[in-house]
Short mmCIF file of C-alpha atoms in Angstrom, two decimals:
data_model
loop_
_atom_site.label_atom_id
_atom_site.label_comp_id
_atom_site.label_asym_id
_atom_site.label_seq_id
_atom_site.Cartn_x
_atom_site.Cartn_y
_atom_site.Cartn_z
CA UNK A 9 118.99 128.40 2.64
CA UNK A 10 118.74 126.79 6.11
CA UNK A 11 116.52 129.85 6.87
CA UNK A 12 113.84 129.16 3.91
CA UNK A 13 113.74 125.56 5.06
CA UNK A 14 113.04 126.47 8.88
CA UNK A 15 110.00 129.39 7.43
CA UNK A 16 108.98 126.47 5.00
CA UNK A 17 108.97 123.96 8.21
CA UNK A 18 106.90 126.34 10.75
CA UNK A 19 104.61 127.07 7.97
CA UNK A 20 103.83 123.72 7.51
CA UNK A 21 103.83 123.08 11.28
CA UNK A 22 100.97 125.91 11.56
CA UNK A 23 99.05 124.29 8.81
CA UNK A 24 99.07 121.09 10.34
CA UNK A 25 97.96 122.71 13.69
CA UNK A 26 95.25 124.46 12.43
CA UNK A 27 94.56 121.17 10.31
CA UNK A 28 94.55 119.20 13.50
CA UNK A 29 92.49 122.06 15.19
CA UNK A 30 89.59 122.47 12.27
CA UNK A 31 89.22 118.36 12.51
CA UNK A 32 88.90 118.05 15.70
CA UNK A 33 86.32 120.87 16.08
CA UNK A 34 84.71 118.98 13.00
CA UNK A 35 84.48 115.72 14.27
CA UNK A 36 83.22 117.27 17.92
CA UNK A 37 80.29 118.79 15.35
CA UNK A 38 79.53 115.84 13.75
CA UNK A 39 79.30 113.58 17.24
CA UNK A 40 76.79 116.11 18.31
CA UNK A 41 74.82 116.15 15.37
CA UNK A 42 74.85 112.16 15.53
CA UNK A 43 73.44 112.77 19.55
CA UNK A 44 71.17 115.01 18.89
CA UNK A 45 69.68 112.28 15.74
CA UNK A 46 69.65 109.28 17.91
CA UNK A 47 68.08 111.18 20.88
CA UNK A 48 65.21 112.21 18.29
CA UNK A 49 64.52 108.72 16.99
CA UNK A 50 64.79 107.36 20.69
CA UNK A 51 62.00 110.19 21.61
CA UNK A 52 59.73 108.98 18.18
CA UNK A 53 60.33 105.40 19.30
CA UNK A 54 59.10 106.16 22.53
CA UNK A 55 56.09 108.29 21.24
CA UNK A 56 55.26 105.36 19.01
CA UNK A 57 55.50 103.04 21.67
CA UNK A 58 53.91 103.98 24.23
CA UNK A 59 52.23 107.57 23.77
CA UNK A 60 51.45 107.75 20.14
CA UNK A 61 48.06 108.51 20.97
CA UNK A 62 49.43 111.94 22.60
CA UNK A 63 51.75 112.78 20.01
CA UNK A 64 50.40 115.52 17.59
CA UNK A 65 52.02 117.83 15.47
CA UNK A 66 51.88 120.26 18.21
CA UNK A 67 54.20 118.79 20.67
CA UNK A 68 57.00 119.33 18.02
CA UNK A 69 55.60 122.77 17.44
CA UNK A 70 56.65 123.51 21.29
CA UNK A 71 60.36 122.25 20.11
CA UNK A 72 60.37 125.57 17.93
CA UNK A 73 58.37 127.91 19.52
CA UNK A 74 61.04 131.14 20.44
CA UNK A 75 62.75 129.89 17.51
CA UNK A 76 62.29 133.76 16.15
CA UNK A 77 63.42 135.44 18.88
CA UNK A 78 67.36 135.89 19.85
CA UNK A 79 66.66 137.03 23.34
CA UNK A 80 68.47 136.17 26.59
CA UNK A 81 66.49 138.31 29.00
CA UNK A 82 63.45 139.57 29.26
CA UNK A 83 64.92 143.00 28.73
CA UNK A 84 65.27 141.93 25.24
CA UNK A 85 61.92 140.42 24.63
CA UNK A 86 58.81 142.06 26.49
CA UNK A 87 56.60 144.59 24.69
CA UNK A 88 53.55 145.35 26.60
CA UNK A 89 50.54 142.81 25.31
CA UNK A 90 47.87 144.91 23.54
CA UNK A 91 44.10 143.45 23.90
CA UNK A 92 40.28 144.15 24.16
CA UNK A 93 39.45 141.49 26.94
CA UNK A 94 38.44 145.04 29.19
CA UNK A 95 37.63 144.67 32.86
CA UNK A 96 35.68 141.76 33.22
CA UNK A 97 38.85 139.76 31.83
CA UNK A 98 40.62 136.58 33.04
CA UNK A 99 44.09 135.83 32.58
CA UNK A 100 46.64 133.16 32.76
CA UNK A 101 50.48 132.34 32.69
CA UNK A 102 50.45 129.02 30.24
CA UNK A 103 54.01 127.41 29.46
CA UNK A 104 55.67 131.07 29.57
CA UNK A 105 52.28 132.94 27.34
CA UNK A 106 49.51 135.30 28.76
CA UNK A 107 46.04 133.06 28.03
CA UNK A 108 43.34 136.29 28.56
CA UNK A 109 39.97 135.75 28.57
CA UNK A 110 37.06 138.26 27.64
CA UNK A 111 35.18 139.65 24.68
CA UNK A 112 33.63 136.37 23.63
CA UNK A 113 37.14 134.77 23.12
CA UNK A 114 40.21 133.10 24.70
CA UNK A 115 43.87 134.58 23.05
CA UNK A 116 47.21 133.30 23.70
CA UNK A 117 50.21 135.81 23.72
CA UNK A 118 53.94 135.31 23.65
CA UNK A 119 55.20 138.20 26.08
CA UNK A 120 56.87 140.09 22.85
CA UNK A 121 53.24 140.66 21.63
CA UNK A 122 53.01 137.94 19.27
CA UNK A 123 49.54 136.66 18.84
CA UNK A 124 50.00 132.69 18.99
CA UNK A 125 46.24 131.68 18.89
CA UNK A 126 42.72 132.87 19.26
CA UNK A 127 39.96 131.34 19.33
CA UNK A 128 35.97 132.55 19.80
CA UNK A 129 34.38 131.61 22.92
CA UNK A 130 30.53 133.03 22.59
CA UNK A 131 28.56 135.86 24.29
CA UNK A 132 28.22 134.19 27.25
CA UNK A 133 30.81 134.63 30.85
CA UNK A 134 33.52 132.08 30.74
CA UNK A 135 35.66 130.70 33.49
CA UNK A 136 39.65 129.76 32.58
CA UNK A 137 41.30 127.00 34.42
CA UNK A 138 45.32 126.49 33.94
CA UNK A 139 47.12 122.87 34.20
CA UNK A 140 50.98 122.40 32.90
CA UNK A 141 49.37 120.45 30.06
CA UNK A 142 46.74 121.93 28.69
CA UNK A 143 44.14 125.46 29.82
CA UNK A 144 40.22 125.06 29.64
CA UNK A 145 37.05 127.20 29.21
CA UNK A 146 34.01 126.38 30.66
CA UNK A 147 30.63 128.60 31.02
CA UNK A 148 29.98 127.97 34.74
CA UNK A 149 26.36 126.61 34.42
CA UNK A 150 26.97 125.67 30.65
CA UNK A 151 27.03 122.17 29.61
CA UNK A 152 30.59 122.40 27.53
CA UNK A 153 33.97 122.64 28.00
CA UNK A 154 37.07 123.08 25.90
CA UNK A 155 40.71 122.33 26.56
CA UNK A 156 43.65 123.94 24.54
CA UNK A 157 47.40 123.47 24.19
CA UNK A 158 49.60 126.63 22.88
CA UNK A 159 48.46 125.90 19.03
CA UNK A 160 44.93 124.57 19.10
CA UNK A 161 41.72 123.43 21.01
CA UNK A 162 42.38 120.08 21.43
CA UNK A 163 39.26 119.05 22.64
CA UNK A 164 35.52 119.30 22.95
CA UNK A 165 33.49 118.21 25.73
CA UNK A 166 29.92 118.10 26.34
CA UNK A 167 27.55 117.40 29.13
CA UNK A 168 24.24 116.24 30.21
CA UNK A 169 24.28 118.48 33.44
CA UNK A 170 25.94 121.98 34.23
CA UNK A 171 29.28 122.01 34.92
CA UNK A 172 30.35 123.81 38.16
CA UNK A 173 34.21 123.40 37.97
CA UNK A 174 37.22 122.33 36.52
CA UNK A 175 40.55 121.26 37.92
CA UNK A 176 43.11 120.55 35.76
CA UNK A 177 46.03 118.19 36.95
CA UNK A 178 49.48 118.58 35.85
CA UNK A 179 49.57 115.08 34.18
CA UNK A 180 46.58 115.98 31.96
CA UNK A 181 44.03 114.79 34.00
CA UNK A 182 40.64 116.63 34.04
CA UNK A 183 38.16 117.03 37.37
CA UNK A 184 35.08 117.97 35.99
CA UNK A 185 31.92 118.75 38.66
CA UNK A 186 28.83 118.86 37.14
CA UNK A 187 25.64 119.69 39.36
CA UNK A 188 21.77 118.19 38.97
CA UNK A 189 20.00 116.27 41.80
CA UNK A 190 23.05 116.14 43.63
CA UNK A 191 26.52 116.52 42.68
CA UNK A 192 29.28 114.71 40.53
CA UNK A 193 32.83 114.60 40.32
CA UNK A 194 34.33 112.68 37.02
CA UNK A 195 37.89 112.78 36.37
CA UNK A 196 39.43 111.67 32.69
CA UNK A 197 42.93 111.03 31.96
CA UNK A 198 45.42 112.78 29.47
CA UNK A 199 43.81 111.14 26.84
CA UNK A 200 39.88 111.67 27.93
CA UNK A 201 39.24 108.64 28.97
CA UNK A 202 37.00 108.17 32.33
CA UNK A 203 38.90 107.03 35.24
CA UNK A 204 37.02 107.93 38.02
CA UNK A 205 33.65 109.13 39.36
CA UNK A 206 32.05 110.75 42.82
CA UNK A 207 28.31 111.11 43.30
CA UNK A 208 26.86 113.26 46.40
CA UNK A 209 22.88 113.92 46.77
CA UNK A 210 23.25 116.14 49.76
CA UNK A 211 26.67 118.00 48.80
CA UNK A 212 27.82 121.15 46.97
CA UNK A 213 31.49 120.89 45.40
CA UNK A 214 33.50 123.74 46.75
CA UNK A 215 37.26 122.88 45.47
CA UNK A 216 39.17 120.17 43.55
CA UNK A 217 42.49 119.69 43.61
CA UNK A 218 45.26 116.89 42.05
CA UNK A 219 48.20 115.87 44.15
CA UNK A 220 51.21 116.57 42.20
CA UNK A 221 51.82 112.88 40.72
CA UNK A 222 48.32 112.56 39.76
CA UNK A 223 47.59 109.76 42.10
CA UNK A 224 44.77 111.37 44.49
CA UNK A 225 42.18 113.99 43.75
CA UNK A 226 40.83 116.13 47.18
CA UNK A 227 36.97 117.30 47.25
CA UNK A 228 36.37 120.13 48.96
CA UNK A 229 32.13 120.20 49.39
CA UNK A 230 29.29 121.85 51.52
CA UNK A 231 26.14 120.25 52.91
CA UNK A 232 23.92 120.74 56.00
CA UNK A 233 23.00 118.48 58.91
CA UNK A 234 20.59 119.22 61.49
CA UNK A 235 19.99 122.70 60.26
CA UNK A 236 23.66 123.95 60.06
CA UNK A 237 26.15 123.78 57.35
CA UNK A 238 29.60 122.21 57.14
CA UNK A 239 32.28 121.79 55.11
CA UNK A 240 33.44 118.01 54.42
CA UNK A 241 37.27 117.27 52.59
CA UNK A 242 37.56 113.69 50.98
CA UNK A 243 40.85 112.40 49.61
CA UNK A 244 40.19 109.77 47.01
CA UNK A 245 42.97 107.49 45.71
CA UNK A 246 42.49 107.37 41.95
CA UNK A 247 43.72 104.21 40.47
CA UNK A 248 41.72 102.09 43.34
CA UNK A 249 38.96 104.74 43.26
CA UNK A 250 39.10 104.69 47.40
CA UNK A 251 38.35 107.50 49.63
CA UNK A 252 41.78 107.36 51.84
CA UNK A 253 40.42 110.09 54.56
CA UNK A 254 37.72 112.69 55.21
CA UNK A 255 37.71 115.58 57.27
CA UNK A 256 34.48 117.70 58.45
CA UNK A 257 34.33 121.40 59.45
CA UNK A 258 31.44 121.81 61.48
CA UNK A 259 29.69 125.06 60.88
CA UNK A 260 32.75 126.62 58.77
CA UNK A 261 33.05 127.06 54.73
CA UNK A 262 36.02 126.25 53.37
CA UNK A 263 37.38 127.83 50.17
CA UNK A 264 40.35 126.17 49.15
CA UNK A 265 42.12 122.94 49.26
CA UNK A 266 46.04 122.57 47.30
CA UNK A 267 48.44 120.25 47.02
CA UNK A 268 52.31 120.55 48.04
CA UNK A 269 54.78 118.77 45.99
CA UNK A 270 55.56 116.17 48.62
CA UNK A 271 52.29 115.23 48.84
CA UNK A 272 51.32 117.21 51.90
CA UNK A 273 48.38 119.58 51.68
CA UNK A 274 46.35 122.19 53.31
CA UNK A 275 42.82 123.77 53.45
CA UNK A 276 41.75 127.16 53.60
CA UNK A 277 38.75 127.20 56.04
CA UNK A 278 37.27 130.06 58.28
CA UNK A 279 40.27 132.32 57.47
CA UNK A 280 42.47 129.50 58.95
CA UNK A 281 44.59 127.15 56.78
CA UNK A 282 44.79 123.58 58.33
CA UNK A 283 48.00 122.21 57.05
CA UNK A 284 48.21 118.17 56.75
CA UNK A 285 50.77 115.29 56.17
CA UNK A 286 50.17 112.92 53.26
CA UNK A 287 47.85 110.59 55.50
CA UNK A 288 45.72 113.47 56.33
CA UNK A 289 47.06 114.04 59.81
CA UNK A 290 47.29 117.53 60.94
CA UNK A 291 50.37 118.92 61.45
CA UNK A 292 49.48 122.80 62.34
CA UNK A 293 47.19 126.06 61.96
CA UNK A 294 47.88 129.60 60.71
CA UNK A 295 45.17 131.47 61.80
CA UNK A 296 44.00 135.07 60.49
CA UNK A 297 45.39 135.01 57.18
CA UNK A 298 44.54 137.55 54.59
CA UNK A 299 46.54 136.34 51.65
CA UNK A 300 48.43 132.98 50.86
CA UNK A 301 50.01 131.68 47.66
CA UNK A 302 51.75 127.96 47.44
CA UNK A 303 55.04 127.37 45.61
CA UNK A 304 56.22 123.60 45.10
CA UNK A 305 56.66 123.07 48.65
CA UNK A 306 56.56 126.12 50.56
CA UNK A 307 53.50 128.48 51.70
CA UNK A 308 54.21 132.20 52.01
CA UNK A 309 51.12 133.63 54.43
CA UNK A 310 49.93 137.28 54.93
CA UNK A 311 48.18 138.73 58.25
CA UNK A 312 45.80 141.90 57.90
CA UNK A 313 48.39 143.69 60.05
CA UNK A 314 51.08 143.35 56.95
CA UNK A 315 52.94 140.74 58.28
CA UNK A 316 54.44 138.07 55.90
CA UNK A 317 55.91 134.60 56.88
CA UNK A 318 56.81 132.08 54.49
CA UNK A 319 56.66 128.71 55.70
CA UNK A 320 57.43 125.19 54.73
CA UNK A 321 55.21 122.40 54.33
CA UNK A 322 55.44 121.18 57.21
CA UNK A 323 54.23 124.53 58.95
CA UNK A 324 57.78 125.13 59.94
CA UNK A 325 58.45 128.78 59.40
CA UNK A 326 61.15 129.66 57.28
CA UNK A 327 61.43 133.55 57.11
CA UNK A 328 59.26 136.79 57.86
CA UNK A 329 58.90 140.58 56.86
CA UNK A 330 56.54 143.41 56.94
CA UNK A 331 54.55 144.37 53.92
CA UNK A 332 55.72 148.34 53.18
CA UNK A 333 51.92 149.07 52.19
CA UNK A 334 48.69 148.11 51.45
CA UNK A 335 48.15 144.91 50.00
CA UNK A 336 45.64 143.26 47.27
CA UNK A 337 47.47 140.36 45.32
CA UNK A 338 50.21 138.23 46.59
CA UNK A 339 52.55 135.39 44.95
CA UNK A 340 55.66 133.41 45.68
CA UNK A 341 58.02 132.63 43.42
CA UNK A 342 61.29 131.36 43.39
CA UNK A 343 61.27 131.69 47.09
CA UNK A 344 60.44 135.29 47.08
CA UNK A 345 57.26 136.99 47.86
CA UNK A 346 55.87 139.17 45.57
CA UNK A 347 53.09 141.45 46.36
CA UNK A 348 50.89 144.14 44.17
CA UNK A 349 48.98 147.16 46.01
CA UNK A 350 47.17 150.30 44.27
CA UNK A 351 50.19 152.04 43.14
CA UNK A 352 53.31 150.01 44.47
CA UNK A 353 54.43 146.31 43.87
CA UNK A 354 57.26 144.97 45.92
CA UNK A 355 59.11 141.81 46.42
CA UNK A 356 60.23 140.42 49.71
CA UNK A 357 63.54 138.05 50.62
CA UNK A 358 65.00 136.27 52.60
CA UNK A 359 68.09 137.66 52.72
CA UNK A 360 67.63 141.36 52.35
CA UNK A 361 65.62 144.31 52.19
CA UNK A 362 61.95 144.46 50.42
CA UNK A 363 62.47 146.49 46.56
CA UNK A 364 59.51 148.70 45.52
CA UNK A 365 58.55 149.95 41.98
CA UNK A 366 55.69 152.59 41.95
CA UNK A 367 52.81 150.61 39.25
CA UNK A 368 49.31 152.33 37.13
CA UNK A 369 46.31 151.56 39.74
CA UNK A 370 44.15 149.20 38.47
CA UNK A 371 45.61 146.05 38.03
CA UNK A 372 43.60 143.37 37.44
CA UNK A 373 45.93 140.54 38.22
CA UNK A 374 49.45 139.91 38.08
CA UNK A 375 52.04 137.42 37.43
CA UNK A 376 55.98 137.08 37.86
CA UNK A 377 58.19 136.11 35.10
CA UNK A 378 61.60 134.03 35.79
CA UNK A 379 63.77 136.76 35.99
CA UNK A 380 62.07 138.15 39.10
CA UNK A 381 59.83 140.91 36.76
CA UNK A 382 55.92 141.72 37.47
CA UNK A 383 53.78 141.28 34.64
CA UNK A 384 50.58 143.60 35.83
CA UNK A 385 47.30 142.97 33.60
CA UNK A 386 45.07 145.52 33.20
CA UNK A 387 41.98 145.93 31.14
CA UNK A 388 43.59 147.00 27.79
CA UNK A 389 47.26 146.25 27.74
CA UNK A 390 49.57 144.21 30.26
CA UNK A 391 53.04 146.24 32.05
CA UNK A 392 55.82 145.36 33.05
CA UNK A 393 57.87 146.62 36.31
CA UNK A 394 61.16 145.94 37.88
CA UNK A 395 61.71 147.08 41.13
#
């Protein structure tokens, strides 16, 4: 008897453990469903407050987007990208998707294969610029331009003279340089709107470029006095439409001008990149580069002898290696160099030895997903390598 009674009594001491157990893993369920609620009506408040100009069915669209796949690593997901862009193509890494450009249209792939959008772009040669918010394509010498988010084109813009660039700005801003008796830079906020304007008679627009919060937009431009060319940089400060400082390069064409995160930047001029603090002060030169590529707020640099040296923005360096061959792409990422030849793409660390993966010639560009991967674009398909 005493024996029933203790079975009955740790059977009913289970129950009410696994009682106690299953509530309080309900109640932890139902708390985070009550989070995750009031986070999304704090977000639609906010939206209707103060952006609800900006908010469009696709920015909840991007809440869902890899809701089909049940991948954790790229291992899982890729499948080479299939397309008819052919050689003359253009491509793009846009929020995680391949943009290519070519055959009289602009696609959008997830990197599983997926078609996400498409949309026709006309006979004529495009040109595809890449911001965090949105990609445009222009016809360099065209009069129109169209910007697109993952889903849709999201806008249509037309002009009265040819358009020579466009810079996109993280924030959604838009540099636009247009060119007829003279040359003019207009920049419009996320929403379109015209914030600022630059007008030249005598100068050619080389390079645009947004500072990383937006707040100053650098003109990179060409004109000639007394018979011999320079190139001229002007910093303008946006919201009081000021130019903050200019420097001239007599007798040298630049090509580039970028933006660290820190608001430090540099210019590529003369095969020299002039590296500046946020006043425009010089702080050093690299000369004799053959390659560069800019991460956040580090520059990696490549010599035509194979030498690589990543540096900070500062110009402090940071690190160095030797290239193990020929060289004709290079990118850093994560605080790795990557670099693409004929046959061979390797990656370069700080702290160990460069790792090589033998690649199809003819690579047209390349990229470098987050787990460390090359995405190689060719004319037809895309491939991935792992070295």
């Amino acid at each position: 008897m005493n024996q029933n009674e203790d079975i009955r009594a740790e059977k009913d001491e289970n129950e009410n453990a696994d009682g106690m157990y299953y509530g309080i893993l309900a109640n932890k369920y139902r708390n985070a469903r009550k989070i995750v609620l009031v986070c999304l009506v704090l977000f639609l408040a906010v939206m209707v407050i103060f952006g609800y100009r900006d908010m469009k069915f696709s920015n909840f669209r991007y809440l869902f987007k890899y809701q089909t796949i049940n991948a954790f690593t790229l291992d899982d997901l890729y499948i080479d990208v299939v397309h008819s862009a052919g050689s003359g193509a253009a491509f793009a890494l846009y929020k995680g998707d391949l943009a290519v450009l070519g055959e009289d249209k602009i696609s959008l792939y997830r990197l599983d294969d997926e078609l996400i959008y498409k949309d026709y772009t006309g006979g004529e040669t495009h040109t595809l610029a890449v911001g965090e918010k949105y990609y445009a394509v222009y016809q360099t010498g065209g009069k129109t331009m169209a910007l697109y988010d993952s889903f849709s084109r999201v806008y249509d813009a037309a002009f009265e003279a040819p358009v020579g660039l466009v810079c996109l700005g993280d924030s959604g801003a838009v540099g636009v340089y247009t060119k007829e008796n003279g040359s003019t830079v207009t920049v419009y906020d996320g929403r379109f709107s015209e914030v600022f304007k630059w007008q030249s008679s005598a100068r050619v627009v080389l390079d645009m470029a947004f500072s990383a919060d937006g707040a100053k937009l650098a003109v990179l431009s060409l004109g000639v006095e007394n018979g011999a060319f320079d190139s001229e940089l002007t910093v303008f400060d946006l919201a009081s439409e000021k130019t903050l400082f200019t420097k001239t390069y007599p007798k040298k064409q630049a090509v580039d001008v970028e933006f660290f995160e820190d608001g430090r930047f540099f210019v590529s001029v003369g095969g020299t990149l002039c590296l500046y603090d946020r006043d425009g002060n010089e702080e050093t030169e690299l000369f004799g580069m053959s390659f560069y590529s800019k991460e956040k707020n580090t520059l990696a640099t490549m010599t035509p002898m194979g030498e690589i040296t990543v540096f900070s923005s500062r110009g402090k360096e940071l690190w160095r290696a030797e290239s193990v061959g020929a060289v004709s792409r290079m990118c850093l990422k994560n605080g790795s160099v990557y670099t693409v030849g004929n046959t061979l793409a390797a990656v370069y660390r700080e702290d160990g030895t460069p790792s090589s993966v033998s690649v199809p010639a003819g690579a047209l560009d390349f990229f470098v997903a987050d787990d460390g991967s090359f995405i190689l674009c060719y004319a037809t398909q895309t491939v991935r390598a792992v070295p």
